[in-house]
Amino acid sequence: QVQLVESGGGLVQPGGSLRLSCAASGSGFSIYAMGWYRQRPGKPRELVATSSGGTTNYADSVKGRFTISRDNAKNTVYLQMNSLKPEDTAVYYCNANIWRLGVGRHDYWGQGTQVTVSS
């Protein structure tokens, strides 16, 4: 089986920084892409950033402030969030597109981690 475990959420003041991490555990799998999504209060879940094949993609709302990175040896993706704003408050979800022997390629999701930006 494959599990995505997120960490790094919490409370931070506006203008502050936070780093989220998401580690995939298990065996017999390969990760093709990883990314971060978020769901703000009363809003649908939205893409924040993705990393696939050495290419990164960011939502306009976070471009220039957030950075996605991966440590392939650790099957881990990070989201460095700088210059945080109150509107960044959301539950952040890790996503991975993973191939597994006998299963194929499917999306997997982390449990979500709360990020609250408030003074």
mmCIF file of N, CA and C in Angstrom:
data_model
loop_
_atom_site.group_PDB
_atom_site.id
_atom_site.type_symbol
_atom_site.label_atom_id
_atom_site.label_comp_id
_atom_site.label_asym_id
_atom_site.label_seq_id
_atom_site.Cartn_x
_atom_site.Cartn_y
_atom_site.Cartn_z
ATOM 1 N N GLN A 1 0.825 -1.169 0.000
ATOM 2 C CA GLN A 1 0.000 0.000 0.000
ATOM 3 C C GLN A 1 0.880 1.246 0.000
ATOM 4 N N VAL A 2 0.260 2.371 -0.315
ATOM 5 C CA VAL A 2 0.932 3.657 -0.336
ATOM 6 C C VAL A 2 0.163 4.615 0.559
ATOM 7 N N GLN A 3 0.902 5.352 1.366
ATOM 8 C CA GLN A 3 0.310 6.384 2.201
ATOM 9 C C GLN A 3 1.066 7.687 2.016
ATOM 10 N N LEU A 4 0.331 8.787 2.022
ATOM 11 C CA LEU A 4 0.916 10.118 2.004
ATOM 12 C C LEU A 4 0.664 10.756 3.359
ATOM 13 N N VAL A 5 1.729 11.135 4.035
ATOM 14 C CA VAL A 5 1.626 11.716 5.362
ATOM 15 C C VAL A 5 2.148 13.140 5.324
ATOM 16 N N GLU A 6 1.289 14.089 5.698
ATOM 17 C CA GLU A 6 1.629 15.495 5.674
ATOM 18 C C GLU A 6 2.023 15.987 7.057
ATOM 19 N N SER A 7 2.847 17.019 7.075
ATOM 20 C CA SER A 7 3.219 17.674 8.315
ATOM 21 C C SER A 7 3.633 19.107 8.017
ATOM 22 N N GLY A 8 3.713 19.911 9.060
ATOM 23 C CA GLY A 8 4.215 21.266 8.926
ATOM 24 C C GLY A 8 3.184 22.366 9.023
ATOM 25 N N GLY A 9 1.923 22.017 9.102
ATOM 26 C CA GLY A 9 0.896 23.032 9.233
ATOM 27 C C GLY A 9 0.918 23.678 10.603
ATOM 28 N N GLY A 10 0.175 24.764 10.731
ATOM 29 C CA GLY A 10 0.110 25.449 12.003
ATOM 30 C C GLY A 10 -0.361 26.870 11.854
ATOM 31 N N LEU A 11 -0.165 27.638 12.914
ATOM 32 C CA LEU A 11 -0.564 29.040 12.965
ATOM 33 C C LEU A 11 0.649 29.926 12.730
ATOM 34 N N VAL A 12 0.508 30.893 11.833
ATOM 35 C CA VAL A 12 1.593 31.809 11.520
ATOM 36 C C VAL A 12 1.020 33.206 11.302
ATOM 37 N N GLN A 13 1.812 34.221 11.599
ATOM 38 C CA GLN A 13 1.375 35.598 11.408
ATOM 39 C C GLN A 13 1.491 36.019 9.951
ATOM 40 N N PRO A 14 0.668 36.980 9.519
ATOM 41 C CA PRO A 14 0.819 37.499 8.156
ATOM 42 C C PRO A 14 2.247 37.958 7.886
ATOM 43 N N GLY A 15 2.743 37.618 6.704
ATOM 44 C CA GLY A 15 4.113 37.919 6.346
ATOM 45 C C GLY A 15 5.109 36.858 6.757
ATOM 46 N N GLY A 16 4.662 35.903 7.539
ATOM 47 C CA GLY A 16 5.527 34.846 8.005
ATOM 48 C C GLY A 16 5.694 33.736 6.992
ATOM 49 N N SER A 17 6.412 32.706 7.404
ATOM 50 C CA SER A 17 6.727 31.584 6.532
ATOM 51 C C SER A 17 6.396 30.266 7.209
ATOM 52 N N LEU A 18 6.159 29.285 6.382
ATOM 53 C CA LEU A 18 5.851 27.950 6.855
ATOM 54 C C LEU A 18 6.272 26.967 5.775
ATOM 55 N N ARG A 19 6.726 25.798 6.176
ATOM 56 C CA ARG A 19 7.080 24.770 5.207
ATOM 57 C C ARG A 19 6.297 23.496 5.483
ATOM 58 N N LEU A 20 5.577 23.056 4.478
ATOM 59 C CA LEU A 20 4.835 21.813 4.547
ATOM 60 C C LEU A 20 5.653 20.693 3.913
ATOM 61 N N SER A 21 5.483 19.500 4.421
ATOM 62 C CA SER A 21 6.124 18.344 3.825
ATOM 63 C C SER A 21 5.114 17.222 3.676
ATOM 64 N N CYS A 22 5.366 16.372 2.706
ATOM 65 C CA CYS A 22 4.502 15.233 2.450
ATOM 66 C C CYS A 22 5.373 14.079 1.991
ATOM 67 N N ALA A 23 5.341 12.990 2.728
ATOM 68 C CA ALA A 23 6.166 11.833 2.427
ATOM 69 C C ALA A 23 5.299 10.646 2.030
ATOM 70 N N ALA A 24 5.667 10.016 0.937
ATOM 71 C CA ALA A 24 4.999 8.804 0.488
ATOM 72 C C ALA A 24 5.733 7.592 1.031
ATOM 73 N N SER A 25 4.998 6.695 1.629
ATOM 74 C CA SER A 25 5.592 5.491 2.190
ATOM 75 C C SER A 25 4.945 4.256 1.593
ATOM 76 N N GLY A 26 5.687 3.173 1.605
ATOM 77 C CA GLY A 26 5.213 1.925 1.049
ATOM 78 C C GLY A 26 6.290 1.295 0.198
ATOM 79 N N SER A 27 5.883 0.409 -0.678
ATOM 80 C CA SER A 27 6.828 -0.263 -1.555
ATOM 81 C C SER A 27 6.158 -0.600 -2.875
ATOM 82 N N GLY A 28 6.989 -0.855 -3.880
ATOM 83 C CA GLY A 28 6.489 -1.254 -5.176
ATOM 84 C C GLY A 28 5.760 -0.152 -5.924
ATOM 85 N N PHE A 29 6.220 1.083 -5.784
ATOM 86 C CA PHE A 29 5.570 2.191 -6.471
ATOM 87 C C PHE A 29 6.589 3.165 -7.029
ATOM 88 N N SER A 30 6.134 3.940 -8.000
ATOM 89 C CA SER A 30 6.908 5.028 -8.576
ATOM 90 C C SER A 30 6.027 6.263 -8.626
ATOM 91 N N ILE A 31 6.602 7.392 -8.278
ATOM 92 C CA ILE A 31 5.868 8.646 -8.249
ATOM 93 C C ILE A 31 6.125 9.421 -9.533
ATOM 94 N N TYR A 32 5.062 9.757 -10.238
ATOM 95 C CA TYR A 32 5.183 10.508 -11.478
ATOM 96 C C TYR A 32 5.017 12.005 -11.274
ATOM 97 N N ALA A 33 4.216 12.372 -10.310
ATOM 98 C CA ALA A 33 3.998 13.783 -10.047
ATOM 99 C C ALA A 33 3.524 13.958 -8.613
ATOM 100 N N MET A 34 3.846 15.103 -8.039
ATOM 101 C CA MET A 34 3.361 15.440 -6.710
ATOM 102 C C MET A 34 2.934 16.904 -6.718
ATOM 103 N N GLY A 35 2.008 17.210 -5.848
ATOM 104 C CA GLY A 35 1.540 18.578 -5.793
ATOM 105 C C GLY A 35 0.798 18.884 -4.510
ATOM 106 N N TRP A 36 0.406 20.139 -4.415
ATOM 107 C CA TRP A 36 -0.331 20.626 -3.265
ATOM 108 C C TRP A 36 -1.614 21.299 -3.714
ATOM 109 N N TYR A 37 -2.670 21.013 -3.005
ATOM 110 C CA TYR A 37 -3.960 21.640 -3.201
ATOM 111 C C TYR A 37 -4.414 22.210 -1.863
ATOM 112 N N ARG A 38 -5.357 23.124 -1.918
ATOM 113 C CA ARG A 38 -5.871 23.667 -0.675
ATOM 114 C C ARG A 38 -7.366 23.928 -0.798
ATOM 115 N N GLN A 39 -8.013 23.925 0.343
ATOM 116 C CA GLN A 39 -9.426 24.228 0.401
ATOM 117 C C GLN A 39 -9.642 25.309 1.455
ATOM 118 N N ARG A 40 -9.967 26.504 0.989
ATOM 119 C CA ARG A 40 -10.240 27.614 1.876
ATOM 120 C C ARG A 40 -11.676 27.544 2.359
ATOM 121 N N PRO A 41 -11.960 28.145 3.509
ATOM 122 C CA PRO A 41 -13.310 28.062 4.069
ATOM 123 C C PRO A 41 -14.367 28.519 3.068
ATOM 124 N N GLY A 42 -15.337 27.675 2.830
ATOM 125 C CA GLY A 42 -16.428 28.001 1.932
ATOM 126 C C GLY A 42 -16.087 27.974 0.459
ATOM 127 N N LYS A 43 -14.886 27.522 0.113
ATOM 128 C CA LYS A 43 -14.443 27.506 -1.277
ATOM 129 C C LYS A 43 -14.114 26.086 -1.723
ATOM 130 N N PRO A 44 -14.197 25.825 -3.040
ATOM 131 C CA PRO A 44 -13.789 24.500 -3.542
ATOM 132 C C PRO A 44 -12.287 24.295 -3.424
ATOM 133 N N ARG A 45 -11.899 23.047 -3.442
ATOM 134 C CA ARG A 45 -10.484 22.729 -3.426
ATOM 135 C C ARG A 45 -9.825 23.246 -4.704
ATOM 136 N N GLU A 46 -8.638 23.816 -4.572
ATOM 137 C CA GLU A 46 -7.940 24.409 -5.700
ATOM 138 C C GLU A 46 -6.482 23.988 -5.737
ATOM 139 N N LEU A 47 -5.927 23.999 -6.926
ATOM 140 C CA LEU A 47 -4.516 23.687 -7.102
ATOM 141 C C LEU A 47 -3.660 24.821 -6.560
ATOM 142 N N VAL A 48 -2.598 24.458 -5.853
ATOM 143 C CA VAL A 48 -1.625 25.421 -5.360
ATOM 144 C C VAL A 48 -0.338 25.337 -6.167
ATOM 145 N N ALA A 49 0.233 24.151 -6.251
ATOM 146 C CA ALA A 49 1.484 23.954 -6.970
ATOM 147 C C ALA A 49 1.652 22.486 -7.303
ATOM 148 N N THR A 50 2.305 22.214 -8.430
ATOM 149 C CA THR A 50 2.598 20.843 -8.825
ATOM 150 C C THR A 50 4.036 20.739 -9.295
ATOM 151 N N SER A 51 4.567 19.533 -9.215
ATOM 152 C CA SER A 51 5.916 19.237 -9.689
ATOM 153 C C SER A 51 5.873 17.920 -10.439
ATOM 154 N N SER A 52 6.256 17.971 -11.716
ATOM 155 C CA SER A 52 6.218 16.784 -12.553
ATOM 156 C C SER A 52 7.279 16.895 -13.636
ATOM 157 N N GLY A 53 8.114 15.859 -13.743
ATOM 158 C CA GLY A 53 9.134 15.833 -14.783
ATOM 159 C C GLY A 53 10.071 17.021 -14.767
ATOM 160 N N GLY A 54 10.356 17.537 -13.587
ATOM 161 C CA GLY A 54 11.231 18.688 -13.464
ATOM 162 C C GLY A 54 10.559 20.013 -13.724
ATOM 163 N N THR A 55 9.281 19.991 -14.001
ATOM 164 C CA THR A 55 8.516 21.196 -14.283
ATOM 165 C C THR A 55 7.610 21.520 -13.110
ATOM 166 N N THR A 56 7.576 22.776 -12.737
ATOM 167 C CA THR A 56 6.701 23.220 -11.662
ATOM 168 C C THR A 56 5.617 24.131 -12.202
ATOM 169 N N ASN A 57 4.495 24.127 -11.527
ATOM 170 C CA ASN A 57 3.363 24.941 -11.910
ATOM 171 C C ASN A 57 2.737 25.514 -10.652
ATOM 172 N N TYR A 58 2.344 26.791 -10.705
ATOM 173 C CA TYR A 58 1.806 27.465 -9.543
ATOM 174 C C TYR A 58 0.523 28.187 -9.885
ATOM 175 N N ALA A 59 -0.360 28.220 -8.920
ATOM 176 C CA ALA A 59 -1.516 29.081 -9.040
ATOM 177 C C ALA A 59 -1.065 30.534 -9.016
ATOM 178 N N ASP A 60 -1.771 31.388 -9.753
ATOM 179 C CA ASP A 60 -1.403 32.795 -9.805
ATOM 180 C C ASP A 60 -1.390 33.442 -8.422
ATOM 181 N N SER A 61 -2.259 32.982 -7.557
ATOM 182 C CA SER A 61 -2.391 33.585 -6.245
ATOM 183 C C SER A 61 -1.186 33.346 -5.341
ATOM 184 N N VAL A 62 -0.363 32.347 -5.667
ATOM 185 C CA VAL A 62 0.785 32.029 -4.821
ATOM 186 C C VAL A 62 2.112 32.198 -5.540
ATOM 187 N N LYS A 63 2.079 32.467 -6.822
ATOM 188 C CA LYS A 63 3.305 32.593 -7.609
ATOM 189 C C LYS A 63 4.191 33.703 -7.049
ATOM 190 N N GLY A 64 5.456 33.379 -6.876
ATOM 191 C CA GLY A 64 6.399 34.325 -6.310
ATOM 192 C C GLY A 64 6.503 34.263 -4.806
ATOM 193 N N ARG A 65 5.563 33.596 -4.159
ATOM 194 C CA ARG A 65 5.578 33.467 -2.711
ATOM 195 C C ARG A 65 5.810 32.033 -2.243
ATOM 196 N N PHE A 66 5.284 31.079 -2.993
ATOM 197 C CA PHE A 66 5.396 29.669 -2.630
ATOM 198 C C PHE A 66 6.385 28.979 -3.558
ATOM 199 N N THR A 67 7.066 27.970 -3.035
ATOM 200 C CA THR A 67 7.992 27.174 -3.823
ATOM 201 C C THR A 67 7.781 25.698 -3.523
ATOM 202 N N ILE A 68 7.560 24.919 -4.569
ATOM 203 C CA ILE A 68 7.434 23.481 -4.414
ATOM 204 C C ILE A 68 8.769 22.829 -4.761
ATOM 205 N N SER A 69 9.143 21.823 -4.005
ATOM 206 C CA SER A 69 10.376 21.099 -4.263
ATOM 207 C C SER A 69 10.185 19.640 -3.893
ATOM 208 N N ARG A 70 11.059 18.795 -4.411
ATOM 209 C CA ARG A 70 10.956 17.365 -4.152
ATOM 210 C C ARG A 70 12.311 16.785 -3.806
ATOM 211 N N ASP A 71 12.281 15.805 -2.926
ATOM 212 C CA ASP A 71 13.434 14.985 -2.607
ATOM 213 C C ASP A 71 13.069 13.579 -3.045
ATOM 214 N N ASN A 72 13.505 13.214 -4.235
ATOM 215 C CA ASN A 72 13.099 11.937 -4.806
ATOM 216 C C ASN A 72 13.606 10.740 -3.998
ATOM 217 N N ALA A 73 14.781 10.878 -3.394
ATOM 218 C CA ALA A 73 15.327 9.785 -2.596
ATOM 219 C C ALA A 73 14.459 9.481 -1.387
ATOM 220 N N LYS A 74 13.760 10.496 -0.895
ATOM 221 C CA LYS A 74 12.900 10.326 0.271
ATOM 222 C C LYS A 74 11.425 10.267 -0.089
ATOM 223 N N ASN A 75 11.116 10.292 -1.388
ATOM 224 C CA ASN A 75 9.725 10.297 -1.842
ATOM 225 C C ASN A 75 8.911 11.376 -1.136
ATOM 226 N N THR A 76 9.497 12.547 -1.063
ATOM 227 C CA THR A 76 8.912 13.631 -0.293
ATOM 228 C C THR A 76 8.788 14.894 -1.140
ATOM 229 N N VAL A 77 7.695 15.596 -0.961
ATOM 230 C CA VAL A 77 7.485 16.883 -1.595
ATOM 231 C C VAL A 77 7.307 17.931 -0.509
ATOM 232 N N TYR A 78 7.813 19.130 -0.772
ATOM 233 C CA TYR A 78 7.740 20.222 0.175
ATOM 234 C C TYR A 78 7.028 21.411 -0.453
ATOM 235 N N LEU A 79 6.446 22.219 0.383
ATOM 236 C CA LEU A 79 5.883 23.487 -0.044
ATOM 237 C C LEU A 79 6.383 24.564 0.902
ATOM 238 N N GLN A 80 7.308 25.375 0.414
ATOM 239 C CA GLN A 80 7.801 26.507 1.181
ATOM 240 C C GLN A 80 6.888 27.689 0.930
ATOM 241 N N MET A 81 6.273 28.190 1.982
ATOM 242 C CA MET A 81 5.320 29.276 1.871
ATOM 243 C C MET A 81 5.880 30.502 2.565
ATOM 244 N N ASN A 82 6.117 31.547 1.794
ATOM 245 C CA ASN A 82 6.632 32.804 2.311
ATOM 246 C C ASN A 82 5.610 33.912 2.100
ATOM 247 N N SER A 83 5.809 35.005 2.818
ATOM 248 C CA SER A 83 4.923 36.167 2.707
ATOM 249 C C SER A 83 3.463 35.762 2.805
ATOM 250 N N LEU A 84 3.165 34.974 3.799
ATOM 251 C CA LEU A 84 1.820 34.426 3.940
ATOM 252 C C LEU A 84 0.797 35.516 4.221
ATOM 253 N N LYS A 85 -0.379 35.321 3.658
ATOM 254 C CA LYS A 85 -1.490 36.241 3.797
ATOM 255 C C LYS A 85 -2.653 35.537 4.485
ATOM 256 N N PRO A 86 -3.536 36.295 5.114
ATOM 257 C CA PRO A 86 -4.705 35.665 5.735
ATOM 258 C C PRO A 86 -5.512 34.813 4.767
ATOM 259 N N GLU A 87 -5.585 35.207 3.502
ATOM 260 C CA GLU A 87 -6.334 34.438 2.528
ATOM 261 C C GLU A 87 -5.676 33.114 2.161
ATOM 262 N N ASP A 88 -4.456 32.882 2.637
ATOM 263 C CA ASP A 88 -3.819 31.587 2.467
ATOM 264 C C ASP A 88 -4.324 30.563 3.472
ATOM 265 N N THR A 89 -5.102 31.006 4.427
ATOM 266 C CA THR A 89 -5.659 30.098 5.420
ATOM 267 C C THR A 89 -6.511 29.035 4.739
ATOM 268 N N ALA A 90 -6.176 27.782 4.976
ATOM 269 C CA ALA A 90 -6.861 26.686 4.307
ATOM 270 C C ALA A 90 -6.356 25.367 4.864
ATOM 271 N N VAL A 91 -7.050 24.313 4.501
ATOM 272 C CA VAL A 91 -6.524 22.972 4.694
ATOM 273 C C VAL A 91 -5.741 22.622 3.434
ATOM 274 N N TYR A 92 -4.495 22.271 3.604
ATOM 275 C CA TYR A 92 -3.625 21.955 2.479
ATOM 276 C C TYR A 92 -3.498 20.447 2.338
ATOM 277 N N TYR A 93 -3.696 19.977 1.117
ATOM 278 C CA TYR A 93 -3.666 18.553 0.826
ATOM 279 C C TYR A 93 -2.528 18.223 -0.126
ATOM 280 N N CYS A 94 -1.795 17.194 0.203
ATOM 281 C CA CYS A 94 -0.771 16.663 -0.677
ATOM 282 C C CYS A 94 -1.402 15.698 -1.665
ATOM 283 N N ASN A 95 -0.946 15.751 -2.901
ATOM 284 C CA ASN A 95 -1.428 14.857 -3.943
ATOM 285 C C ASN A 95 -0.240 14.229 -4.661
ATOM 286 N N ALA A 96 -0.385 12.964 -5.024
ATOM 287 C CA ALA A 96 0.651 12.289 -5.791
ATOM 288 C C ALA A 96 0.023 11.380 -6.827
ATOM 289 N N ASN A 97 0.564 11.430 -8.038
ATOM 290 C CA ASN A 97 0.179 10.489 -9.076
ATOM 291 C C ASN A 97 1.201 9.368 -9.050
ATOM 292 N N ILE A 98 0.741 8.173 -8.731
ATOM 293 C CA ILE A 98 1.634 7.067 -8.411
ATOM 294 C C ILE A 98 1.292 5.835 -9.231
ATOM 295 N N TRP A 99 2.326 5.195 -9.762
ATOM 296 C CA TRP A 99 2.182 3.913 -10.423
ATOM 297 C C TRP A 99 2.546 2.805 -9.453
ATOM 298 N N ARG A 100 1.726 1.798 -9.407
ATOM 299 C CA ARG A 100 1.985 0.622 -8.591
ATOM 300 C C ARG A 100 1.831 -0.629 -9.431
ATOM 301 N N LEU A 101 2.732 -1.571 -9.225
ATOM 302 C CA LEU A 101 2.670 -2.838 -9.929
ATOM 303 C C LEU A 101 1.350 -3.548 -9.628
ATOM 304 N N GLY A 102 0.646 -3.924 -10.681
ATOM 305 C CA GLY A 102 -0.622 -4.605 -10.526
ATOM 306 C C GLY A 102 -1.802 -3.696 -10.270
ATOM 307 N N VAL A 103 -1.543 -2.407 -10.151
ATOM 308 C CA VAL A 103 -2.589 -1.432 -9.866
ATOM 309 C C VAL A 103 -2.685 -0.385 -10.963
ATOM 310 N N GLY A 104 -1.549 0.093 -11.425
ATOM 311 C CA GLY A 104 -1.513 1.143 -12.428
ATOM 312 C C GLY A 104 -1.328 2.505 -11.789
ATOM 313 N N ARG A 105 -1.635 3.540 -12.560
ATOM 314 C CA ARG A 105 -1.458 4.907 -12.094
ATOM 315 C C ARG A 105 -2.752 5.464 -11.518
ATOM 316 N N HIS A 106 -2.637 5.998 -10.332
ATOM 317 C CA HIS A 106 -3.780 6.594 -9.652
ATOM 318 C C HIS A 106 -3.310 7.768 -8.812
ATOM 319 N N ASP A 107 -4.242 8.647 -8.500
ATOM 320 C CA ASP A 107 -3.976 9.752 -7.593
ATOM 321 C C ASP A 107 -4.175 9.312 -6.149
ATOM 322 N N TYR A 108 -3.264 9.765 -5.300
ATOM 323 C CA TYR A 108 -3.364 9.526 -3.873
ATOM 324 C C TYR A 108 -3.347 10.860 -3.159
ATOM 325 N N TRP A 109 -4.004 10.913 -2.013
ATOM 326 C CA TRP A 109 -4.148 12.153 -1.265
ATOM 327 C C TRP A 109 -3.688 11.996 0.170
ATOM 328 N N GLY A 110 -3.057 13.031 0.679
ATOM 329 C CA GLY A 110 -2.729 13.079 2.083
ATOM 330 C C GLY A 110 -3.953 13.415 2.912
ATOM 331 N N GLN A 111 -3.766 13.406 4.219
ATOM 332 C CA GLN A 111 -4.900 13.608 5.122
ATOM 333 C C GLN A 111 -5.299 15.066 5.275
ATOM 334 N N GLY A 112 -4.459 15.972 4.824
ATOM 335 C CA GLY A 112 -4.704 17.391 4.962
ATOM 336 C C GLY A 112 -4.065 17.948 6.219
ATOM 337 N N THR A 113 -3.550 19.161 6.107
ATOM 338 C CA THR A 113 -2.971 19.836 7.259
ATOM 339 C C THR A 113 -3.445 21.284 7.268
ATOM 340 N N GLN A 114 -3.838 21.756 8.430
ATOM 341 C CA GLN A 114 -4.411 23.093 8.566
ATOM 342 C C GLN A 114 -3.313 24.148 8.619
ATOM 343 N N VAL A 115 -3.454 25.166 7.784
ATOM 344 C CA VAL A 115 -2.594 26.340 7.819
ATOM 345 C C VAL A 115 -3.470 27.547 8.127
ATOM 346 N N THR A 116 -3.147 28.237 9.197
ATOM 347 C CA THR A 116 -3.906 29.414 9.595
ATOM 348 C C THR A 116 -2.976 30.610 9.653
ATOM 349 N N VAL A 117 -3.309 31.649 8.900
ATOM 350 C CA VAL A 117 -2.517 32.872 8.861
ATOM 351 C C VAL A 117 -3.334 33.965 9.531
ATOM 352 N N SER A 118 -2.901 34.375 10.693
ATOM 353 C CA SER A 118 -3.656 35.345 11.471
ATOM 354 C C SER A 118 -2.741 36.057 12.450
ATOM 355 N N SER A 119 -3.049 37.317 12.706
ATOM 356 C CA SER A 119 -2.308 38.076 13.690
ATOM 357 C C SER A 119 -2.889 37.916 15.086
#
